[in-house]
Structures are given as structure tokens and as C-alpha cells.
Coordinates of C-alpha atoms in Angstrom, one line a residue:
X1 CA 0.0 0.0 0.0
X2 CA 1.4 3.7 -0.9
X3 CA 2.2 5.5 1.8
X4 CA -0.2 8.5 2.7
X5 CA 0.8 12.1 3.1
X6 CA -0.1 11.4 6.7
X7 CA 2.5 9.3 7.0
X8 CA 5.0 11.1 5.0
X9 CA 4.7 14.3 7.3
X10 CA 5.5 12.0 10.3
X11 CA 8.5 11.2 9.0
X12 CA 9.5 14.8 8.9
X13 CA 7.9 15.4 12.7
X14 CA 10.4 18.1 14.4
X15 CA 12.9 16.6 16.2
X16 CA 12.1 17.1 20.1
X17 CA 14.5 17.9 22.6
X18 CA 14.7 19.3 26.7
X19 CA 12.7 22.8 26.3
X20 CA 14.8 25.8 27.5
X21 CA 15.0 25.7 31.3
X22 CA 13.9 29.6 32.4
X23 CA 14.6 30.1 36.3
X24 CA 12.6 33.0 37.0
X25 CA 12.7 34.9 40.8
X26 CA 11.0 38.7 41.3
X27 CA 11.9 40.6 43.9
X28 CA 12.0 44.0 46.3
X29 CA 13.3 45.6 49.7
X30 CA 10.8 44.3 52.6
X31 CA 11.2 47.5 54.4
X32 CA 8.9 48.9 52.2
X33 CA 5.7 47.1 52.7
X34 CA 4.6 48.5 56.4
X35 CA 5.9 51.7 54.8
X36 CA 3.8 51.7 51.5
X37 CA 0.7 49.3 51.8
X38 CA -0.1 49.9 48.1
X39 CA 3.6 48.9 46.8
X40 CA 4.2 45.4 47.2
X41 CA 0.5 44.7 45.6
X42 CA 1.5 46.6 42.7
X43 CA 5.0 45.2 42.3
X44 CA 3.6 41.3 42.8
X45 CA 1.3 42.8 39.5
X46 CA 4.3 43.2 37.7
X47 CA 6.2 40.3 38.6
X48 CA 3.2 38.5 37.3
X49 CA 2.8 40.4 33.7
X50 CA 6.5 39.4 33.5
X51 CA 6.1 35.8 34.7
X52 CA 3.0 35.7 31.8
X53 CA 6.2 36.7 28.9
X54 CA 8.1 34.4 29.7
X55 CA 5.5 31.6 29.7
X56 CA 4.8 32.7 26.0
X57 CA 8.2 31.9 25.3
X58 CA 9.1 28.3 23.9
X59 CA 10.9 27.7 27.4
X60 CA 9.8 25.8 30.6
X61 CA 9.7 28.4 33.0
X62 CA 10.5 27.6 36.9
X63 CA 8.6 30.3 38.7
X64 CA 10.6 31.1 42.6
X65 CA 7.8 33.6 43.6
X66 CA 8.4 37.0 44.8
X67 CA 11.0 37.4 47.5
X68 CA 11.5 40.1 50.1
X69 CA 15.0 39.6 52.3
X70 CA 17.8 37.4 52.0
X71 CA 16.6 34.4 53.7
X72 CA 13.9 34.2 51.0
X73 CA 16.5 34.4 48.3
X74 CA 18.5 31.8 50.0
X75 CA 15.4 29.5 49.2
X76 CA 14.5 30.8 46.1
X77 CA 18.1 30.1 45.0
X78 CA 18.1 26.7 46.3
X79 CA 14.9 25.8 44.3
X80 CA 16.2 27.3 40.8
X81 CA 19.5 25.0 41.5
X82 CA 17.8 22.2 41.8
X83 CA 15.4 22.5 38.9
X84 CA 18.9 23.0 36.3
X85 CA 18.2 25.7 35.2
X86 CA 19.8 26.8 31.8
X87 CA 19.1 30.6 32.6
X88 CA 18.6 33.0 35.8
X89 CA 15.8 35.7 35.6
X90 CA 16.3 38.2 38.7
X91 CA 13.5 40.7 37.9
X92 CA 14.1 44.1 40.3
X93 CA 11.2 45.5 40.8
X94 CA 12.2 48.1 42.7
X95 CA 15.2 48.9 44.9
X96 CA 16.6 46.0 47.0
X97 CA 20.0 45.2 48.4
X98 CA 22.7 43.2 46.5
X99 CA 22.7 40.5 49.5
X100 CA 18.9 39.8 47.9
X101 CA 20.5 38.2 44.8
X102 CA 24.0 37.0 45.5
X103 CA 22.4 33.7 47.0
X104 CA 20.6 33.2 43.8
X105 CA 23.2 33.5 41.6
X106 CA 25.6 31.6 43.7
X107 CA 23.6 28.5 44.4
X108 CA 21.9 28.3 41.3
X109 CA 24.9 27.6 38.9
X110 CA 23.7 28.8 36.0
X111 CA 24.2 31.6 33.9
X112 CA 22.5 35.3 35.5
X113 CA 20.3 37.9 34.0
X114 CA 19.1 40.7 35.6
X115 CA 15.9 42.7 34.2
X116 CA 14.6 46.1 35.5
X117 CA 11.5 47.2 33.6
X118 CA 9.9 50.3 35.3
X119 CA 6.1 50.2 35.0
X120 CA 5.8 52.9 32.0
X121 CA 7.6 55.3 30.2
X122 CA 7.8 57.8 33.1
X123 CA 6.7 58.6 35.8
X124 CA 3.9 61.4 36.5
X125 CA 6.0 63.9 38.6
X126 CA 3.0 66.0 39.7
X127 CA 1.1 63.1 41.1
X128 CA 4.0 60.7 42.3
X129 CA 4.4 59.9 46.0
X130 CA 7.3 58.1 47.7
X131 CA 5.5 55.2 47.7
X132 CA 4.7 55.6 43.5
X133 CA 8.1 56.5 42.8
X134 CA 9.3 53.3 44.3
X135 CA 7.6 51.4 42.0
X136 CA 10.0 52.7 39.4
X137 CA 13.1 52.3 41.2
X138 CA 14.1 48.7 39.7
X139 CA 17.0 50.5 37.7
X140 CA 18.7 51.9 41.3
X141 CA 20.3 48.7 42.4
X142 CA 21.2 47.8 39.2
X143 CA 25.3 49.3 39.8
X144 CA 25.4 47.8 42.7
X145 CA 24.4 44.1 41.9
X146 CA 26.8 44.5 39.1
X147 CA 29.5 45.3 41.4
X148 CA 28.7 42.7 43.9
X149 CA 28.5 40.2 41.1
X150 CA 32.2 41.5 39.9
X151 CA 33.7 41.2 43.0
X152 CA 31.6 37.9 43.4
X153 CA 33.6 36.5 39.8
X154 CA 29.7 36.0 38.6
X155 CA 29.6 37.5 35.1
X156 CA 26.7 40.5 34.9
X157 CA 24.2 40.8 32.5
X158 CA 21.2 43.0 32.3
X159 CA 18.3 44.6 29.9
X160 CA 16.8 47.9 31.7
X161 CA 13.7 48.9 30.3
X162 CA 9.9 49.6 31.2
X163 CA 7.5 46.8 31.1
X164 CA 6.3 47.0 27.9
X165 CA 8.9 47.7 25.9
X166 CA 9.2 46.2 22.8
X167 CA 13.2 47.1 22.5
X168 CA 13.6 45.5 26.1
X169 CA 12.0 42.5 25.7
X170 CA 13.5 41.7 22.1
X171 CA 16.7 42.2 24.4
X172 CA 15.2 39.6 26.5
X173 CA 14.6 37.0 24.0
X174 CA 18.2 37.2 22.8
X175 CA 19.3 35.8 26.1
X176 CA 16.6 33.1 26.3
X177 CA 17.6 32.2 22.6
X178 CA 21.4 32.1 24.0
X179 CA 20.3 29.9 26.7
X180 CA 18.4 27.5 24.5
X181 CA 21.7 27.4 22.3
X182 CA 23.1 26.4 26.0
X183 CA 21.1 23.9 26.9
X184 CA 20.9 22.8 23.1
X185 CA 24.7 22.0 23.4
X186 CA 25.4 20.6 27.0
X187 CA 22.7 17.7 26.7
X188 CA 24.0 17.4 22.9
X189 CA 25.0 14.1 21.3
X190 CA 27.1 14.5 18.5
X191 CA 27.5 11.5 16.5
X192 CA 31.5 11.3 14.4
X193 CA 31.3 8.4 11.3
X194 CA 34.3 7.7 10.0
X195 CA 37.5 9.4 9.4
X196 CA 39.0 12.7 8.5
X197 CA 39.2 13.8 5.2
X198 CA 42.7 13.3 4.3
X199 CA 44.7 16.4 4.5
X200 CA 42.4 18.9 6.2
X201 CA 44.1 19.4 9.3
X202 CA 41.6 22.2 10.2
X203 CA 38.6 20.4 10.6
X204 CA 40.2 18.2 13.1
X205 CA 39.1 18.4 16.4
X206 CA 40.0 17.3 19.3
X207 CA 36.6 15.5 21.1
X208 CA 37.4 15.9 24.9
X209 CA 37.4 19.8 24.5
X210 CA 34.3 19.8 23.3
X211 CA 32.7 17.9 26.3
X212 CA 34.6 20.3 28.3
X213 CA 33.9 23.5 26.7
X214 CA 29.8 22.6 25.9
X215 CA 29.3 19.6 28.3
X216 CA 27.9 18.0 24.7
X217 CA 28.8 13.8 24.6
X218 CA 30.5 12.5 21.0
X219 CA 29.5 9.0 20.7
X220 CA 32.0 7.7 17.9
X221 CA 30.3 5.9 15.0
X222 CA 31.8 3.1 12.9
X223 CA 30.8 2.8 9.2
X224 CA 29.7 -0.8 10.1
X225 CA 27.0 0.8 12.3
X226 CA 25.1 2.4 9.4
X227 CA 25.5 -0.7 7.5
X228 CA 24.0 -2.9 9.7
X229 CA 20.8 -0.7 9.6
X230 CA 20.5 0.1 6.2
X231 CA 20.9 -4.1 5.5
X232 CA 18.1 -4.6 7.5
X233 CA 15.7 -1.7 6.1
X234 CA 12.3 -4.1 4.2
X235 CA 11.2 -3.0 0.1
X236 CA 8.2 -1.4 1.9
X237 CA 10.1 1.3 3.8
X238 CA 12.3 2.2 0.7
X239 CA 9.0 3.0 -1.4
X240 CA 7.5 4.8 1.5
X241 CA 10.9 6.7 1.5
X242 CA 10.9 7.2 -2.0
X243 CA 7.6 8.7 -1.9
X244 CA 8.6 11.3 0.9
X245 CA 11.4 12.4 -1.2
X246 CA 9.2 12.6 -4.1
X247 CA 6.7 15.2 -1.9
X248 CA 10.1 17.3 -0.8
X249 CA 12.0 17.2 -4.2
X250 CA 11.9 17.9 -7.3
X251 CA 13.6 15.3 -9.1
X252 CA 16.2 16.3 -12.0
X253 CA 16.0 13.8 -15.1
X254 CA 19.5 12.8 -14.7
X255 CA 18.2 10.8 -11.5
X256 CA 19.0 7.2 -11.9
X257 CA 16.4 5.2 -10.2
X258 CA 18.7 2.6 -8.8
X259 CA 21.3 5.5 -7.3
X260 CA 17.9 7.2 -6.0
X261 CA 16.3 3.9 -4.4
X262 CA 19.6 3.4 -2.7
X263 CA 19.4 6.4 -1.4
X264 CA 16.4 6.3 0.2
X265 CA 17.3 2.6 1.4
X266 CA 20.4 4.7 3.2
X267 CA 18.0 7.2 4.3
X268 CA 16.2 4.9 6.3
X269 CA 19.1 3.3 7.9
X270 CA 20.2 6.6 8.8
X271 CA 16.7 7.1 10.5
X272 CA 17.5 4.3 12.6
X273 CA 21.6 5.0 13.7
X274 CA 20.2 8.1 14.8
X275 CA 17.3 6.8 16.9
X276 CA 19.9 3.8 18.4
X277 CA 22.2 5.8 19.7
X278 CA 20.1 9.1 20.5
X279 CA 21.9 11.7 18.5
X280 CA 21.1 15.5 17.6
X281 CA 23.8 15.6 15.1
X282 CA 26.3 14.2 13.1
X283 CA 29.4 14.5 11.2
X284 CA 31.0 11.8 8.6
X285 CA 33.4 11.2 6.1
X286 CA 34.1 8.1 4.5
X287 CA 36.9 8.0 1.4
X288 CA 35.7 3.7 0.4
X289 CA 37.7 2.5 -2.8
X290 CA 36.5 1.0 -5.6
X291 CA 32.7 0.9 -5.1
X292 CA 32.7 -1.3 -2.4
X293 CA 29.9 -1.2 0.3
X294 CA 31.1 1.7 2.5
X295 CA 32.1 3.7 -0.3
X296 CA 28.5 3.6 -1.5
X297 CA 27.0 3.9 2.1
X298 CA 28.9 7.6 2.4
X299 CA 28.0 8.8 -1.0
X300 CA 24.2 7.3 -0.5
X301 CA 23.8 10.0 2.7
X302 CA 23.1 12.9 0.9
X303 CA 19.3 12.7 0.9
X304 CA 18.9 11.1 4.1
X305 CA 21.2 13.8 5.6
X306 CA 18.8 16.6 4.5
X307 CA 15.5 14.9 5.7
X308 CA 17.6 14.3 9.2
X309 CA 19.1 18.3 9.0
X310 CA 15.1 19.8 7.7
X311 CA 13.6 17.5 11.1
X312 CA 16.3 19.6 13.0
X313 CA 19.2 16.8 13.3
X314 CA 22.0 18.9 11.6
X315 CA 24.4 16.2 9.3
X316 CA 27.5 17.6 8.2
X317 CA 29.9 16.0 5.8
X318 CA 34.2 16.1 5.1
X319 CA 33.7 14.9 9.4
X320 CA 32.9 18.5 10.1
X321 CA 32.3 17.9 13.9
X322 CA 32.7 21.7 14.7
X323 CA 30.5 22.6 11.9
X324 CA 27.7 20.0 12.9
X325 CA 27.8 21.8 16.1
X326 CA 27.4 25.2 15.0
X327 CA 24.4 24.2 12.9
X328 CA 22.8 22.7 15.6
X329 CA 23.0 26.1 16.8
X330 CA 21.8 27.9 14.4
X331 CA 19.2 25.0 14.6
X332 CA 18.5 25.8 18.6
X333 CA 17.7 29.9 17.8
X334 CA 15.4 29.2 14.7
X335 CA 17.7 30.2 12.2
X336 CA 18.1 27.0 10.1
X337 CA 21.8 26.5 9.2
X338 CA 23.2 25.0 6.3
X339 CA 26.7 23.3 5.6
X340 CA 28.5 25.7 3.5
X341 CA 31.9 27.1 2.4
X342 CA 33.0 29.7 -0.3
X343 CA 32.8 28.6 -3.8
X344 CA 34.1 31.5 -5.7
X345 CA 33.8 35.5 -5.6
X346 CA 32.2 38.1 -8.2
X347 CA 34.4 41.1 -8.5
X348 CA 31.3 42.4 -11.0
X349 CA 28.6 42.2 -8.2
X350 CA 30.2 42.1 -4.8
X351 CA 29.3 39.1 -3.9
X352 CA 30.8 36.1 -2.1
X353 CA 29.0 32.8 -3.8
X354 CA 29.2 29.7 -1.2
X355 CA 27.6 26.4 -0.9
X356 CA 28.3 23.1 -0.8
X357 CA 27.6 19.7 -2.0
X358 CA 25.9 16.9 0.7
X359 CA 23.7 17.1 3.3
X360 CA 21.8 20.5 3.3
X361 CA 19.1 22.5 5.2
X362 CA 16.1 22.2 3.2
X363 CA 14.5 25.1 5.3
X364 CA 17.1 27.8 3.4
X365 CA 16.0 26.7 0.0
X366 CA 14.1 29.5 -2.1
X367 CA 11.9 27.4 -4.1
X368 CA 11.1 23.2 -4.1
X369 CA 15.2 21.4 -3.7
X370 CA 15.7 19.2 -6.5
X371 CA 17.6 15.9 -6.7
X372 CA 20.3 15.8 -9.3
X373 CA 22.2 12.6 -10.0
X374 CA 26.0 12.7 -10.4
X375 CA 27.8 10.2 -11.9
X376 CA 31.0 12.0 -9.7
X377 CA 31.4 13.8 -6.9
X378 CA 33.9 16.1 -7.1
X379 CA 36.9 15.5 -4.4
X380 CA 35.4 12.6 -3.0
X381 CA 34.9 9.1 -4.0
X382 CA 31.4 7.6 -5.6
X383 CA 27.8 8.1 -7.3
X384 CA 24.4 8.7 -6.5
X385 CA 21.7 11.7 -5.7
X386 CA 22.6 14.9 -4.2
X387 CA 20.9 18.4 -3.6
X388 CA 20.9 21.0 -5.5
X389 CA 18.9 24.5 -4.5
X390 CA 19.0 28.4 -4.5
X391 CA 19.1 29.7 -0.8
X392 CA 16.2 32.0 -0.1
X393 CA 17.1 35.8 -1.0
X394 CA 17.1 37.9 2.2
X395 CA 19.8 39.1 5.6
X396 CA 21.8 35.8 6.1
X397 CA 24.5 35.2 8.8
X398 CA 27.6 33.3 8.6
X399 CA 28.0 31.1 11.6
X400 CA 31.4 28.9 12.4
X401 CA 33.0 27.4 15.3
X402 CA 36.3 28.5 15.1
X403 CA 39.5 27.4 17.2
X404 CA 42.0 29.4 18.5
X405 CA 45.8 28.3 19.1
X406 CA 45.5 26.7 22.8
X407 CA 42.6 25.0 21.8
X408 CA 39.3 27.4 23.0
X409 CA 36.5 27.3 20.7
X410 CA 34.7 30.8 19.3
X411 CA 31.5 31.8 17.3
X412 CA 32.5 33.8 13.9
X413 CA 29.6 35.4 12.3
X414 CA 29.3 37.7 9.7
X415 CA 26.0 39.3 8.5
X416 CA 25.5 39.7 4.7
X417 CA 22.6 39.6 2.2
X418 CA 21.6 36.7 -0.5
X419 CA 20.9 38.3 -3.8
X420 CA 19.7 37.1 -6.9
X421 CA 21.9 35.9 -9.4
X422 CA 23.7 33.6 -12.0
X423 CA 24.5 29.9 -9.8
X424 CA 26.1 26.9 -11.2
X425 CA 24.0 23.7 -11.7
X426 CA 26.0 20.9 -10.1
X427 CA 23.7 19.5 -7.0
X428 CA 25.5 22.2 -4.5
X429 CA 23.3 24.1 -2.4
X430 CA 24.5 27.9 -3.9
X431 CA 23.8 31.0 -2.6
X432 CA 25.5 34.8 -3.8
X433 CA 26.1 36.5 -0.3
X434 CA 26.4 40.5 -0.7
X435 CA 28.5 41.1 2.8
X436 CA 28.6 45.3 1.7
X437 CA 31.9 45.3 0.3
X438 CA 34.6 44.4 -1.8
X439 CA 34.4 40.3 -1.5
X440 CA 38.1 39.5 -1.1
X441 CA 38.2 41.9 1.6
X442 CA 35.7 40.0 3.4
X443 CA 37.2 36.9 2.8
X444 CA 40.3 38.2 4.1
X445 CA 38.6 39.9 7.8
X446 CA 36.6 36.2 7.7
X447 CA 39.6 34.1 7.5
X448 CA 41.0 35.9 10.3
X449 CA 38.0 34.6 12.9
X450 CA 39.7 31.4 13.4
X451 CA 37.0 29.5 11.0
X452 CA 37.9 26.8 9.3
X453 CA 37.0 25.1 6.3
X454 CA 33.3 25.0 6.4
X455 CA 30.9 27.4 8.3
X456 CA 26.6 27.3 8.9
X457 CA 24.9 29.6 6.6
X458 CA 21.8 31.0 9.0
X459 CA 18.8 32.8 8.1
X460 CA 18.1 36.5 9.2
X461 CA 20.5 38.8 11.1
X462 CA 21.3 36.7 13.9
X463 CA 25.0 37.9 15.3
X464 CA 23.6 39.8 18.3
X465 CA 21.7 36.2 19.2
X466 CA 24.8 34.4 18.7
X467 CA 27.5 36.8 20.6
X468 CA 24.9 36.5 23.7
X469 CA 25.2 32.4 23.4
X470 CA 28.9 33.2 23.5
X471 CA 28.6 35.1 26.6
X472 CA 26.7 32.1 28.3
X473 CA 28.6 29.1 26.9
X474 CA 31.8 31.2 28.6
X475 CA 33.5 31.4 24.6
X476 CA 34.5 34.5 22.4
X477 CA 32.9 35.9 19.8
X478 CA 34.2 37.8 16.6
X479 CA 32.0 39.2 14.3
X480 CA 33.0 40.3 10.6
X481 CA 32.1 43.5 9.0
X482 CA 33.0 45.0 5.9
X483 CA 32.0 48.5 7.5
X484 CA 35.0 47.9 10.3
X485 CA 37.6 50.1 10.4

């Protein structure tokens, strides 16, 4: 029996993972409540409009209630630490002392942000009391928790604001973006197939530094793995495979139904590694001789690697372990994120044209992808189906995990524009990438980053998202602009 579009969509279900862990605590000077009856009713307002954002965020939000002294924030501290949280949310809603929040940051562990959002614009001089003007005082303690945090070795960041503030809370969401990145990457399980590509010493990486940098796991794959589970995938799952390929491509007339029914025969097998051994993301490379069986296992990925990177399981090719990860960042803030690398410059338009060929992110792609069979594929060994698309016109950003001499990891980006164009036709994912300049220049500042060889093409403007995941994951960030000095 055919398979049903039903069925078809289920195979591209999202792929789930831990929702973003919010810790949220509110809080103001107790002092103040015999003093001002009306305050803490009206603060305890605000704590809950903000409580209500923060729910509407994709994020599990751990709620420690509204304290008033420091034994309260010893408790409220003690609670956020042992929910794991992947982000702190100290909300001051009006003045309170710096011994209020020390206990929360300390015990909770995790990284701090500190919000002051005064009810409104301004106040109303003419009719304010004491008691008013208090309720607009969540910006006064704001030096002084940052100096207690400093002093404390607690890194300090804050968005002030008033409560409705579009500005502020987009501000906001940055940071609960970078903590999603966070906890995106410290339960992460990367999955390495293979071996390097011969000869590119850059993309080789060295696996306990990234448990120790992101607290991610790398389960190391054998080639025999995927084998196993592609020899036992049935007739009926290959057509039901073929026929999901056939609803997300378009397929090119130099397809060879033999190359494409192996393909979809890998694609399930790939399906299944994944699911064994619990992954969010791969990287493989496999060089085979000869067209024996592991040779046509790693040039059979390509189509199941894009089903797996469009369901939010990011496969990268050429064993790109520090590229698979940044694309599952990209993946963790919404932005897509597609394995790329420049292809070749246009000194006529300004632009930098980039791509590549394997596994892509079918979520960049400006129109249907199409399949193209390739009788070779260029620098690497075998046959068979590969992607070929136009990424969708509009702000991109460059995303790559870069490496610096003693070994600490950093996020390059670099914000540019695609733009219409001539592409080539060769089943590469292409895209021309206007970054406002003259290109060589830019690939000159880009190479400086500490990128390597491949990179995560993102869509949108999404640096500012990215350099606040550095902050929290404890790594640089360099960002490249043809508008630099």
C-alpha cells in the first residue's frame, strides 16, 4: 500500500529535545511594605505580567515567587538550582539590596540575567508619592548588583527597560535564545562516522574539549553501524521513503532510479543510527575504494542527511564535527543553518558565492530542492543523488565554530545579504552573499576569525543572538564587517 501524506509528514515530525529551562525569581526591599501598603500589591502585579512573557516563550519556566530579604532568596536560590536551570531571571522590581541576589546567583549555577522594567515610560512627577516613585526604582540597584557580582567572579548581564517595551524585551529574548543554544549543546550528542578527510588538518578536532567546553557527549560511530541498519531496512520502507522524497524534491532527469532507491534505502538506515544511539547531530566522512559497500553507504547519505538536517538533526559532511555543532546552533535559535563554504567570488557584483555539495538545510532553499544525480562527486569518491537549490534571497548570517591556538572554541559570524543571481547547476546548495563590500576583503577579515574550512549559513541577522550564546557558553565571539575600520 502507498504511503499517505499522513505518513509522510511523520516522518518529517520536528525533532524534540529538553525545552529551555527559564529560572525566574522577582523581587523587592521588605522595608517597604509596612511603609507603603499599596507597593508590594502593585510590584507582585508586575512580577506577574512578566512571569505571563516568559511563559509565552518556547521555554519551561520555573517560577521562585516573589521574595522580600535574603533568607527568602537563600530559598529561592536553592529551588532554581535544583530545577537546572539553563538561565537565571532576577527581575528588580524596585530597589533591593545586593545580598537579595548574591544567594541566587551563587547556588543556582547557571548563567544570570538581571531585568529592571519600570512600570511605564515615566513617571507622573505631579502626582507621584514616595510610595509611586518606588515602583519605578528597579534601575537603582542595578550598579550595585553588578558590582557585587564582579567582585563575586559572577559575570553580569542586564536589559533595563519599562514593562512594555518592545526594545527591552526583544533584548530579552536574545538571552533566552542564547540559553536555548546552551542547553541545546550541553545535553547534545554528536554523533563522528568515520574518518578525517585526508589532508584537512583544520577540521580536526579534538573531542574531549568539546565535552569540556559545551558539556555535549560525541558517541563515535563506525561505518559498520550504518551498515547494519541500512541491511536490514524491508522493500516497503524504501518506497515509502521514495515517496517522501518525491513530496520534498523535485527530481532532475539525470536521476538514476537505482542510485535514488539506494538512497532512500540509506536514508532509512540513517533514520534508525540516529534513533539507536540518540543523537542531535552528526558529522562523517568516509573516502571507500572501488565501489565497495562503505564507499556507496557515504556517497548514499546525501538525501537522508537533509530529511535528518530539515527535522532539526544537523548532518555535516568532510567529518565536520565543529561545523555540525554550529548548525545545531543555528538550529537551537530558529535560524536553520546549512553546511557551506565559499565557492568562488564576483568582482562584478560584490558578492561572495558559497555552498556546498551533501547534506543540506532544506529550510534555506528558495523554491522546491531538486535531486540531481551525479555520476561523480567532485573530491570525493562515488555516485548517486545529491541536492541542488538556491538559498532564499534575504539578511543571512555566517555562523562557524572556530578554534584558536590553545585550543578554546569561538562563534565567527558575519552578517550579509543573499541576492539574486547567475548559480552553477552541479547539485551544491549555492547562494550569492552580498556582505557590503569588496568580496576579497571580506574573505580576508573572515579568514582571520579562526573559522575553518566550512561554516553554517543562518537565516536573518542573527550575530547579536549568537554573541549573547557566547557570553553564556563562557567562549569568544568575533564578528565580521566590511564597515569595520
Amino acid at each position: 500500500m502507498p504511503p499517505t501524506k499522513k505518513s509522510a509528514a511523520a516522518l518529517l515530525e520536528p525533532h524534540k529535545s529538553r525545552p529551555t529551562r527559564i529560572g525566574l525569581v522577582s523581587g523587592g526591599l521588605g522595608a517597604y511594605w509596612p511603609q507603603f501598603p499599596e507597593l508590594l500589591p502593585q510590584l507582585e502585579e508586575s512580577a506577574r505580567y512578566v512571569t505571563s512573557r516568559f511563559q509565552e516563550m518556547d521555554a519551561e519556566v520555573i517560577d521562585a515567587g516573589f521574595i522580600s530579604d535574603a533568607s527568602q532568596a537563600v530559598a529561592a536560590g536553592e529551588k532554581l538550582r535544583l530545577a537546572d536551570c539553563d538561565l537565571i531571571v532576577i527581575f528588580l522590581a524596585t530597589y533591593l539590596t545586593s545580598s537579595m541576589v548574591l544567594p541566587v546567583a551563587q547556588r543556582s549555577g547557571s548563567p544570570v540575567l538581571v531585568i529592571d522594567l519600570q512600570p511605564t515610560e515615566a513617571m507622573d512627577h505631579a502626582n507621584f508619592d514616595t510610595g509611586a516613585w518606588l515602583a519605578y526604582c528597579g534601575q537603582c540597584p542595578v550598579p550595585e548588583v553588578a558590582n557585587v557580582f564582579r567582585r563575586a567572579g559572577i559575570e553580569f548581564r542586564s536589559v533595563s527597560g519599562y514593562m512594555t517595551q518592545d526594545s527591552a524585551w526583544e533584548r530579552i529574548s536574545q538571552w533566552v535564545n542564547a540559553a536555548g543554544v546552551r542547553a541545546r549543546l550541553r545535553n547534545a550528542r554528536h554523533g563522528l562516522m568515520g574518518h578525517l578527510y585526508p589532508g584537512m588538518l583544520d577540521v580536526a578536532t579534538d573531542l574531549t574539549t568539546v565535552s569540556t567546553t559545551f558539556g555535549s557527549h560525541v558517541e563515535v560511530l563506525e561505518f559498520d553501524d550504518l551498515r547494519e541498519r541500512v541491511k536490514a531496512v524491508t522493500d516497503s520502507e524504501v518506497s515509502e521513503r521514495l515517496a517522501l522524497a518525491r513530496e520534498l524534491f523535485v527530481l532532475d532527469e539525470s536521476v538514476n532510479d537505482d542510485d535514488f532507491a539506494w538512497g532512500a534505502r540509506v536514508s532509512v538506515g540513517l533514520d534508525r543510527l540516529v534513533k539507536d544511539f540518540d543523537l542531535d547531530s552528526m558529522a562523517y566522512y568516509h573516502r571507500g575504494l572501488a565501489g565497495e559497500q562503505h564507499e556507496r553507504l557515504g556517497a548514499g547519505m546525501i538525501l537522508g542527511s537533509s530529511i535528518l538536517t530539515a527535522r532539526g538533526i544537523p548532518m555535516a559532511g568532510e567529518y565536520e564535527l565543529r561545523t555540525s555543532i554550529a548548525m545545531l546552533t543555528a538550529q537551537a535559535i530558529g535560524a536553520g543553518g546549512s553546511f557551506t563554504e565559499i565557492q568562488t567570488l564576483n568582482f562584478f557584483d560584490n558578492v561572495v558565492e558559497m555552498g556546498h555539495d551533501g547534506p543540506a538545510h532544506l529550510a534555506v532553499s528558495a523554491q522546491d530542492p531538486l535531486l540531481r544525480g551525479l555520476g561523480v562527486y567532485h573530491g570525493k569518491r562515488g555516485w548517486g543523488v545529491s541536492v541542488e537549490f538556491d538559498v532564499r534571497p534575504g539578511p543571512v548570517t555566517t555562523l562557524a565554530l572556530g578554534q584558536d591556538p590553545d585550543g578554546s572554541y569561538v562563534f565567527a559570524t558575519s552578517e550579509g545579504e543573499v541576492v539574486p543571481g547567475p548559480l552553477l547547476a552541479i547539485g551544491n546548495t549555492t547562494s550569492r552573499v552580498d556582505f557590503g563590500g569588496d568580496p576579497g576583503l571580506w574573505v580576508d577579515r573572515w579568514s582571520q576569525t579562526g573559522t575553518g574550512h566550512h561554516w553554517a549559513l543562518c537565516l536573518g541577522h542573527r550575530a547579536a543572538d549568537i554573541k549573547a550564546a557566547a557570553s553564556l557558553l563562557g567562549i569568544d565571539h568575533r564578528h565580521v564587517s566590511l564597515a569595520q575600520a
